Short mmCIF file of C-alpha atoms and ligand atoms in Angstrom, two decimals:
data_model
loop_
_atom_site.label_atom_id
_atom_site.label_comp_id
_atom_site.label_asym_id
_atom_site.label_seq_id
_atom_site.Cartn_x
_atom_site.Cartn_y
_atom_site.Cartn_z
CA MET A 217 -5.43 4.13 35.56
CA LYS A 218 -3.06 7.06 35.23
CA LYS A 219 0.22 5.81 37.15
CA LEU A 220 -0.23 2.58 35.99
CA PRO A 221 2.69 1.65 33.44
CA LEU A 222 1.61 1.41 30.00
CA HIS A 223 2.55 -1.65 30.00
CA THR A 224 0.39 -2.65 32.60
CA LYS A 225 -2.96 -0.75 31.40
CA ILE A 226 -2.38 -2.48 28.24
CA LEU A 227 -2.54 -6.24 29.33
CA ILE A 228 -5.45 -4.66 31.38
CA GLY A 229 -7.03 -3.57 28.31
CA LEU A 230 -6.19 -7.12 26.95
CA VAL A 231 -7.33 -9.30 29.52
CA LEU A 232 -10.95 -7.39 30.54
CA GLY A 233 -11.27 -7.70 26.49
CA LEU A 234 -10.54 -11.41 26.42
CA ALA A 235 -13.11 -11.79 29.37
CA PHE A 236 -16.40 -9.82 27.76
CA GLY A 237 -15.61 -11.40 24.60
CA ILE A 238 -16.02 -14.80 26.62
CA ALA A 239 -18.65 -13.86 28.46
CA SER A 240 -20.86 -12.24 25.34
CA ILE A 241 -20.37 -15.62 23.91
CA GLN A 242 -21.38 -18.13 26.47
CA LEU A 243 -24.17 -14.96 27.39
CA GLY A 244 -24.87 -15.30 24.43
CA TRP A 245 -25.05 -11.32 24.23
CA SER A 246 -25.58 -10.17 20.95
CA ALA A 247 -22.66 -9.41 18.31
CA GLU A 248 -23.28 -7.14 16.83
CA PHE A 249 -23.64 -4.85 19.29
CA THR A 250 -19.43 -5.34 20.00
CA VAL A 251 -19.29 -5.56 16.28
CA ASN A 252 -20.71 -2.73 16.23
CA TYR A 253 -20.18 -0.82 18.92
CA ILE A 254 -17.25 -1.94 20.13
CA LYS A 255 -14.96 -2.70 17.28
CA PRO A 256 -14.67 0.65 15.68
CA ILE A 257 -12.93 1.67 18.74
CA GLY A 258 -10.32 -0.99 18.32
CA THR A 259 -10.38 0.00 14.19
CA ILE A 260 -9.59 3.78 15.72
CA PHE A 261 -7.26 3.27 16.91
CA VAL A 262 -4.37 0.38 14.28
CA LYS A 263 -5.75 3.33 11.86
CA SER A 264 -4.26 5.94 14.16
CA LEU A 265 -1.05 3.64 14.25
CA LYS A 266 -1.09 2.81 10.88
CA MET A 267 -1.82 6.54 9.49
CA ILE A 268 1.57 8.15 10.80
CA ALA A 269 3.87 4.46 9.39
CA VAL A 270 4.44 5.56 6.42
CA PRO A 271 5.91 9.38 7.32
CA LEU A 272 7.65 8.21 10.29
CA ILE A 273 9.04 5.23 8.29
CA LEU A 274 10.44 8.39 5.47
CA ALA A 275 11.33 10.21 8.03
CA SER A 276 12.71 8.34 10.58
CA LEU A 277 15.45 6.70 7.50
CA ILE A 278 15.55 9.29 5.99
CA ILE A 279 17.57 10.69 8.98
CA GLY A 280 18.57 7.65 9.92
CA VAL A 281 21.13 7.30 6.99
CA ALA A 282 22.17 11.12 6.70
CA ASN A 283 22.65 10.78 9.92
CA ILE A 284 24.65 7.82 9.50
CA GLY A 285 27.54 10.70 8.06
CA ASP A 286 29.41 8.88 5.60
CA ILE A 287 28.53 5.84 2.93
CA SER A 288 31.45 3.31 3.85
CA LYS A 289 29.80 3.47 7.38
CA LEU A 290 26.25 3.39 5.61
CA SER A 291 27.52 0.07 3.86
CA ARG A 292 29.05 -1.09 6.69
CA MET A 293 26.43 -0.93 9.03
CA GLY A 294 23.51 -2.21 6.13
CA GLY A 295 25.69 -4.69 5.13
CA LYS A 296 25.75 -6.11 8.43
CA THR A 297 21.67 -5.51 9.37
CA LEU A 298 20.53 -7.16 6.37
CA MET A 299 23.16 -10.52 7.69
CA ILE A 300 21.99 -10.43 10.59
CA PHE A 301 17.95 -10.85 9.55
CA LEU A 302 18.87 -12.95 6.85
CA ILE A 303 20.28 -15.46 9.90
CA THR A 304 18.04 -15.88 12.52
CA THR A 305 15.63 -15.60 9.45
CA VAL A 306 16.74 -18.89 8.72
CA ILE A 307 16.93 -20.02 11.45
CA SER A 308 13.48 -19.22 12.97
CA THR A 309 11.99 -21.06 9.18
CA SER A 310 14.38 -24.46 10.40
CA ILE A 311 13.46 -24.13 13.83
CA GLY A 312 9.80 -24.34 12.99
CA LEU A 313 10.92 -28.03 10.24
CA VAL A 314 12.33 -29.62 12.93
CA LEU A 315 9.36 -28.95 15.44
CA VAL A 316 7.10 -30.04 12.90
CA ASN A 317 9.65 -32.68 11.19
CA THR A 318 9.64 -34.12 14.16
CA PHE A 319 6.23 -33.84 16.92
CA LYS A 320 4.24 -34.49 12.79
CA PRO A 321 1.09 -32.81 13.84
CA GLY A 322 -0.56 -33.19 10.26
CA LYS A 323 -0.92 -36.74 10.11
CA GLN A 324 -2.98 -36.55 12.91
CA LEU A 325 -5.51 -34.40 11.58
CA PRO A 326 -8.60 -36.93 11.40
CA LEU A 327 -9.56 -37.34 7.74
CA GLU A 328 -12.95 -36.36 8.59
CA THR A 329 -11.88 -32.84 9.71
CA ARG A 330 -10.00 -32.91 7.07
CA GLU A 331 -12.62 -32.99 4.66
CA ASN A 332 -13.94 -30.83 6.70
CA LEU A 333 -12.02 -28.04 7.30
CA MET A 334 -11.47 -28.39 2.68
CA SER A 335 -14.95 -28.25 2.20
CA LEU A 336 -15.26 -25.35 4.62
CA TYR A 337 -12.14 -22.57 3.83
CA ASN A 338 -11.65 -24.32 0.08
CA SER A 339 -12.85 -20.59 -1.85
CA THR A 340 -10.99 -18.55 1.21
CA ALA A 341 -7.56 -20.48 0.20
CA ALA A 342 -9.35 -19.70 -3.54
CA ASP A 343 -8.06 -15.79 -2.87
CA LYS A 344 -5.23 -16.01 -0.91
CA ALA A 345 -3.98 -17.85 -4.55
CA ASN A 346 -5.88 -15.08 -6.60
CA VAL A 347 -4.05 -13.14 -4.70
CA ALA A 348 -0.81 -13.91 -3.98
CA ALA A 349 -1.12 -14.97 -7.72
CA GLY A 350 -1.13 -11.47 -8.53
CA ILE A 351 2.64 -11.16 -6.63
CA LYS A 352 4.40 -13.97 -8.24
CA SER A 353 2.97 -13.11 -12.34
CA GLY A 354 5.07 -11.89 -14.29
CA THR A 355 9.19 -12.34 -14.05
CA PRO A 356 11.65 -14.01 -11.71
CA LEU A 357 13.06 -10.94 -10.70
CA GLN A 358 9.73 -9.54 -10.36
CA PRO A 359 9.87 -8.95 -6.93
CA LEU A 360 13.47 -7.16 -7.97
CA ILE A 361 11.35 -4.77 -9.96
CA ASP A 362 7.89 -4.62 -7.49
CA ILE A 363 10.83 -2.80 -4.90
CA VAL A 364 11.33 0.27 -6.87
CA PRO A 365 8.07 2.63 -7.58
CA GLU A 366 6.43 4.00 -9.95
CA ASN A 367 5.48 6.91 -8.14
CA ILE A 368 6.77 7.58 -4.93
CA ILE A 369 3.22 9.36 -3.94
CA ALA A 370 1.37 6.62 -5.05
CA ALA A 371 3.55 4.58 -2.87
CA ALA A 372 3.55 6.31 0.27
CA THR A 373 -0.12 5.65 -0.08
CA ASP A 374 -1.02 2.42 0.29
CA ASN A 375 0.66 0.59 3.48
CA SER A 376 0.95 -2.66 2.05
CA ALA A 377 3.34 -0.80 -0.62
CA MET A 378 5.71 -0.43 2.43
CA LEU A 379 8.89 -1.63 0.51
CA GLN A 380 8.77 1.13 -1.85
CA VAL A 381 8.96 3.80 0.23
CA VAL A 382 11.77 1.94 2.54
CA PHE A 383 13.80 1.98 -1.03
CA PHE A 384 13.58 5.62 -1.39
CA ALA A 385 13.54 6.84 1.98
CA ILE A 386 16.61 5.22 1.87
CA ILE A 387 17.78 6.63 -1.87
CA VAL A 388 17.56 10.23 -1.25
CA GLY A 389 19.39 9.28 2.51
CA ILE A 390 22.06 8.32 0.37
CA ALA A 391 22.33 11.49 -1.82
CA LEU A 392 21.61 13.29 0.72
CA LEU A 393 24.95 12.80 2.17
CA GLN A 394 26.97 13.36 -1.24
CA ILE A 395 24.96 17.32 -1.52
CA PRO A 396 26.98 20.14 -0.08
CA LYS A 397 25.81 19.15 3.64
CA LYS A 398 25.12 23.30 3.11
CA LYS A 399 21.87 22.44 0.77
CA GLY A 400 21.44 18.90 2.59
CA GLU A 401 21.24 21.01 6.45
CA THR A 402 17.19 22.73 5.72
CA VAL A 403 16.40 18.42 4.25
CA VAL A 404 17.06 16.70 6.77
CA LYS A 405 16.05 19.35 9.88
CA PHE A 406 12.31 19.13 7.52
CA PHE A 407 12.70 15.59 7.99
CA ASP A 408 13.94 15.30 11.94
CA GLY A 409 10.63 17.99 13.34
CA LEU A 410 9.17 16.02 11.90
CA ASN A 411 10.23 12.32 13.17
CA ASP A 412 9.76 14.29 16.54
CA VAL A 413 6.18 15.14 15.25
CA ILE A 414 5.37 11.83 14.78
CA ILE A 415 6.98 11.06 18.68
CA LYS A 416 4.48 13.34 19.88
CA LEU A 417 0.90 11.98 18.12
CA VAL A 418 2.83 8.63 18.69
CA GLU A 419 2.31 9.46 22.88
CA TYR A 420 -1.27 10.54 21.73
CA ILE A 421 -1.77 6.94 19.92
CA MET A 422 -1.12 5.68 23.68
CA ILE A 423 -3.07 7.60 25.90
CA ILE A 424 -6.90 4.96 24.33
CA ALA A 425 -4.59 2.48 23.78
CA PRO A 426 -6.06 0.29 26.61
CA TYR A 427 -9.27 1.04 25.28
CA GLY A 428 -8.32 -0.35 21.60
CA VAL A 429 -6.77 -3.06 22.82
CA PHE A 430 -9.90 -3.97 24.17
CA ALA A 431 -12.35 -3.16 21.68
CA LEU A 432 -9.54 -5.62 19.04
CA ILE A 433 -9.98 -8.41 21.27
CA ALA A 434 -13.61 -9.02 22.29
CA SER A 435 -14.40 -8.19 18.49
CA LEU A 436 -11.64 -11.02 17.31
CA ILE A 437 -13.71 -12.90 19.99
CA VAL A 438 -17.05 -12.51 19.56
CA GLU A 439 -16.32 -12.89 14.97
CA ILE A 440 -13.94 -15.91 15.80
CA ALA A 441 -16.84 -18.01 17.96
CA GLY A 442 -18.83 -16.98 14.83
CA ASP A 443 -22.77 -18.04 14.59
CA ASP A 444 -21.66 -20.74 15.83
CA PRO A 445 -19.24 -21.22 19.10
CA GLN A 446 -19.70 -24.46 19.04
CA LYS A 447 -18.06 -25.63 16.19
CA ALA A 448 -15.49 -22.84 16.23
CA TRP A 449 -14.19 -24.47 19.17
CA GLU A 450 -14.07 -27.51 17.85
CA LEU A 451 -12.54 -26.54 15.15
CA LEU A 452 -9.75 -24.72 17.00
CA THR A 453 -9.31 -27.82 19.13
CA ALA A 454 -8.64 -29.83 15.95
CA LEU A 455 -6.03 -27.40 15.22
CA LEU A 456 -4.08 -27.81 18.41
CA TRP A 457 -1.24 -29.49 17.70
CA TYR A 458 -0.12 -27.06 14.88
CA SER A 459 -0.88 -24.41 16.68
CA LEU A 460 0.96 -25.27 19.57
CA THR A 461 3.92 -27.07 17.08
CA VAL A 462 4.02 -22.98 15.89
CA ILE A 463 3.86 -21.63 18.86
CA GLY A 464 6.04 -23.48 20.59
CA GLY A 465 8.49 -22.76 17.32
CA LEU A 466 7.79 -18.99 18.42
CA PHE A 467 8.40 -19.36 22.16
CA VAL A 468 11.95 -20.90 21.55
CA MET A 469 12.74 -18.12 18.92
CA MET A 470 11.90 -15.51 22.01
CA LEU A 471 13.47 -17.26 24.91
CA VAL A 472 16.33 -19.08 23.52
CA VAL A 473 17.47 -18.09 20.15
CA TYR A 474 17.40 -13.57 21.16
CA PRO A 475 18.81 -14.25 24.16
CA ILE A 476 21.07 -16.00 23.28
CA MET A 477 21.72 -12.98 20.84
CA LEU A 478 21.73 -10.56 23.33
CA LYS A 479 24.70 -13.08 25.44
CA PHE A 480 26.88 -12.09 22.26
CA PHE A 481 26.88 -9.32 21.56
CA SER A 482 25.67 -6.72 24.49
CA LYS A 483 25.34 -6.32 28.09
CA ILE A 484 21.62 -6.00 28.38
CA LYS A 485 19.94 -8.71 30.51
CA PHE A 486 17.09 -10.70 28.50
CA LEU A 487 14.96 -9.75 31.33
CA ASP A 488 15.77 -6.02 30.58
CA PHE A 489 14.96 -6.63 27.16
CA PHE A 490 12.13 -8.27 28.02
CA LYS A 491 10.93 -5.62 30.37
CA GLY A 492 11.51 -2.60 27.75
CA MET A 493 9.56 -4.62 24.98
CA ARG A 494 6.13 -4.53 26.50
CA PRO A 495 3.85 -2.71 26.00
CA ALA A 496 5.40 -3.07 21.95
CA MET A 497 4.70 -6.84 22.11
CA LEU A 498 1.98 -6.35 23.79
CA LEU A 499 0.63 -3.74 20.80
CA GLY A 500 2.13 -6.32 17.65
CA PHE A 501 -0.42 -9.01 19.36
CA SER A 502 -2.77 -7.58 19.47
CA THR A 503 -2.87 -5.33 16.76
CA SER A 504 -1.12 -8.14 14.32
CA SER A 505 0.48 -5.58 12.46
CA SER A 506 4.30 -4.95 12.84
CA SER A 507 4.28 -2.02 11.01
CA ALA A 508 1.73 -0.82 13.58
CA THR A 509 3.11 -1.27 16.52
CA LEU A 510 6.77 0.40 14.69
CA PRO A 511 6.08 3.72 15.78
CA VAL A 512 6.16 1.79 20.01
CA THR A 513 8.91 -0.45 18.91
CA MET A 514 10.72 2.61 17.96
CA GLU A 515 10.55 4.37 20.89
CA LEU A 516 11.58 2.31 23.70
CA VAL A 517 13.95 0.42 21.75
CA GLU A 518 16.12 4.01 21.80
CA LYS A 519 14.90 5.18 25.41
CA LYS A 520 14.28 1.62 27.19
CA LEU A 521 16.70 -0.46 25.76
CA GLY A 522 19.53 2.51 25.63
CA VAL A 523 20.46 1.92 21.35
CA SER A 524 20.74 4.77 19.16
CA GLU A 525 18.51 7.26 17.27
CA GLU A 526 20.29 6.88 14.36
CA VAL A 527 20.86 2.20 14.72
CA SER A 528 17.42 2.58 15.30
CA SER A 529 16.27 5.02 12.82
CA PHE A 530 17.91 2.62 10.05
CA VAL A 531 17.33 -0.42 11.40
CA LEU A 532 14.48 -0.28 12.19
CA PRO A 533 12.27 0.62 9.76
CA LEU A 534 13.87 -1.93 7.46
CA GLY A 535 12.62 -4.48 9.62
CA ALA A 536 9.65 -3.54 9.97
CA THR A 537 9.15 -4.25 6.51
CA ILE A 538 11.50 -7.71 5.60
CA ASN A 539 12.52 -8.98 8.72
CA MET A 540 10.29 -11.53 9.98
CA ASN A 541 10.72 -13.91 11.70
CA GLY A 542 7.92 -14.97 12.80
CA THR A 543 5.84 -15.56 9.68
CA SER A 544 9.52 -17.39 8.34
CA LEU A 545 8.42 -19.74 11.41
CA TYR A 546 4.75 -20.28 10.55
CA GLN A 547 5.24 -20.76 7.54
CA GLY A 548 7.36 -23.46 6.81
CA VAL A 549 5.45 -25.64 10.15
CA ALA A 550 1.98 -24.26 7.82
CA ALA A 551 4.06 -26.01 4.63
CA ILE A 552 4.99 -29.20 5.77
CA PHE A 553 1.93 -29.36 8.28
CA ILE A 554 -0.28 -28.89 4.99
CA ALA A 555 1.83 -31.73 3.57
CA GLN A 556 1.19 -33.89 6.07
CA ALA A 557 -2.24 -33.60 6.64
CA LEU A 558 -2.93 -33.97 2.52
CA GLY A 559 0.20 -37.53 3.18
CA LEU A 560 2.56 -36.22 1.05
CA ASP A 561 5.98 -36.91 0.91
CA LEU A 562 8.35 -34.11 1.08
CA SER A 563 12.25 -34.89 0.18
CA ILE A 564 15.07 -33.74 2.27
CA GLY A 565 15.48 -31.08 -0.67
CA SER A 566 12.12 -29.73 -0.71
CA GLN A 567 12.34 -29.30 2.74
CA ILE A 568 15.30 -26.43 2.10
CA MET A 569 13.53 -25.52 -1.29
CA ILE A 570 10.67 -23.86 1.76
CA VAL A 571 13.94 -22.54 4.23
CA LEU A 572 14.47 -20.74 1.46
CA THR A 573 11.04 -19.35 0.09
CA ALA A 574 9.91 -19.04 3.63
CA THR A 575 13.04 -16.55 4.05
CA LEU A 576 12.28 -14.99 0.47
CA ALA A 577 7.90 -15.44 1.10
CA ALA A 578 8.82 -13.67 4.69
CA VAL A 579 10.52 -11.06 3.59
CA GLY A 580 7.83 -10.18 0.70
CA SER A 581 4.90 -10.18 3.89
CA ALA A 582 3.50 -6.17 4.89
CA GLY A 583 3.79 -5.99 8.51
CA VAL A 584 0.33 -6.26 8.28
CA PRO A 585 -2.40 -8.50 10.04
CA GLY A 586 -2.66 -12.19 7.56
CA ALA A 587 -0.24 -10.56 5.58
CA GLY A 588 2.33 -14.15 5.78
CA MET A 589 0.34 -16.12 4.92
CA VAL A 590 -0.54 -15.10 1.17
CA MET A 591 2.56 -15.69 0.95
CA LEU A 592 1.79 -18.86 2.16
CA VAL A 593 1.19 -19.91 -0.91
CA ILE A 594 4.08 -19.04 -3.18
CA VAL A 595 6.11 -21.20 -0.38
CA LEU A 596 3.51 -24.25 -0.86
CA GLU A 597 3.76 -24.30 -4.59
CA SER A 598 7.58 -23.60 -4.62
CA VAL A 599 7.81 -27.31 -3.22
CA GLY A 600 4.14 -28.32 -5.54
CA ILE A 601 2.08 -28.85 -2.63
CA PRO A 602 -1.67 -27.95 -3.06
CA THR A 603 -2.38 -24.78 -2.47
CA ALA A 604 -6.48 -25.48 -1.57
CA GLY A 605 -4.35 -27.07 1.26
CA ILE A 606 -4.00 -23.33 3.11
CA ALA A 607 -8.05 -24.05 3.98
CA LEU A 608 -6.95 -27.05 6.66
CA ILE A 609 -5.17 -23.73 8.39
CA VAL A 610 -7.20 -20.93 7.68
CA ALA A 611 -9.28 -21.54 11.22
CA PRO A 612 -6.64 -20.24 13.51
CA ASP A 613 -4.49 -18.70 11.63
CA ARG A 614 -5.89 -15.21 13.29
CA ILE A 615 -3.97 -15.68 16.10
CA LEU A 616 -1.03 -17.17 15.32
CA ASP A 617 -1.00 -14.01 13.21
CA MET A 618 -1.40 -12.60 16.94
CA VAL A 619 2.15 -14.19 18.40
CA ARG A 620 3.80 -14.28 15.52
CA THR A 621 3.65 -10.46 14.71
CA MET A 622 4.84 -9.75 18.35
CA VAL A 623 7.62 -12.04 16.84
CA ASN A 624 9.06 -10.41 14.72
CA LEU A 625 9.51 -6.82 15.98
CA THR A 626 11.14 -8.51 18.90
CA GLY A 627 13.96 -10.30 16.46
CA ASP A 628 13.94 -5.89 15.00
CA ALA A 629 14.81 -4.63 18.82
CA ALA A 630 17.16 -6.98 19.12
CA VAL A 631 18.29 -6.49 16.17
CA ALA A 632 18.56 -3.47 16.70
CA VAL A 633 20.41 -3.91 20.01
CA VAL A 634 23.16 -6.48 18.33
CA VAL A 635 23.61 -3.86 15.78
CA ALA A 636 23.96 -1.15 18.06
CA ALA A 637 26.43 -2.88 20.05
CA THR A 638 28.79 -3.72 17.67
CA GLU A 639 28.70 -0.12 16.68
CA GLY A 640 28.94 1.58 19.89
CA GLU A 641 25.92 3.31 19.81
CA LEU A 642 24.64 1.21 23.14
CA THR A 643 24.26 3.29 25.61
CA HIS A 644 23.51 1.99 28.78
CA PRO A 645 19.41 1.40 29.61
CA LYS A 646 18.19 4.73 31.06
CA ASP A 647 15.24 4.47 32.83
CA LEU A 648 13.38 0.93 32.63
CA GLU A 649 10.60 1.85 35.43
CA ASP A 650 8.56 2.76 32.37
N1 LIG B 760 0.93 -10.11 10.78
C1 LIG B 760 1.63 -9.59 10.33
C2 LIG B 760 3.06 -8.53 11.06
O1 LIG B 760 2.36 -7.99 10.62
C3 LIG B 760 2.71 -10.75 9.49
C4 LIG B 760 1.87 -11.74 8.68
O2 LIG B 760 0.94 -11.86 8.30
O3 LIG B 760 3.01 -12.12 9.07
O4 LIG B 760 4.81 -8.93 11.18
#
């Protein structure tokens, strides 16, 4: 296995995990074995990646901002980055809306299946609604209030409070730009060193990546199948059109929108971009977490795509927290699908409202598994679709989460390339051979 490139090893892990999962269902192997002895390898792998997410965001954003050198460059680059994040998110949600309105997957859901799903997942839908109620309780400006941490140490211990860590890191970076260079130097050097240590840790963690991915996929399949594989399969096929609409939209983002962005603003060929990003995309797919994949995304964007550390350490931690093209597309499709299945007609005004709220909800979704589905509640409520409708889309969500996470981080990488290219910070990709 040693000489194979990382993405091939991860791919082998993924395929073997898939094969193991399917074989264990077909041959009736005990699910307990997989859950007790295989899943933990995957859990250890994901935990080790998450372990370094907070220090990585802190260190890389602080030095990212501090290294930009002056406030005017920072505001230009920051403004540009946020603008591209916003535009790509609106585009992705709109693509989702066009597809779901064209193919109308919700109208094809048989009444009986709809009733089945509603009774089966009613409590899950209620849980999500409760979590979302906690998120949006308070004033309309609550999301703004939530960005500011009350206690940075507490925020740093909560992976879903990443936006607060981002906020803290950015203002510390700005402060470092404004205090005498001599004093700031030590702090910058410290975080610079910490950053290098974390990159080394990523290398260690990548040694177990193929085994981790194998375990994650094998246990996922066994868990989805549950006690009644036949029933799980029926539910998944009943929701096939919906799932295909989401996945189709996600592929439009990856194969049309990002290539156009790259062609327009940089000299990087899409194929090279894709080749360079393969390991991160596979990890995003296997872990369903853009925060956990961030260390790998950063390394590849710098080493394989030639984006300067200055740009990557600013754009990517921010992107992994707030730029989620895949999630917003999924939320748009899911909202309209639920409305269609429940026989609700949505006006153009409501559809525009969905684009707006899905864009905001995607910003608020943490880069962890399942976050997008919780924030979907807010999209549904904004246009008066019953939140219990979430019960209709729970079954395939874990699978769709994998694909949308892959798009989320690919989108971040594409924006990093565009920002770097327009800032003159893109060097020729060094090695694409792995
Ligand atoms: N799992 C996604 C991510 O980490 C968020 C989501 O649930 O859509 O990017």
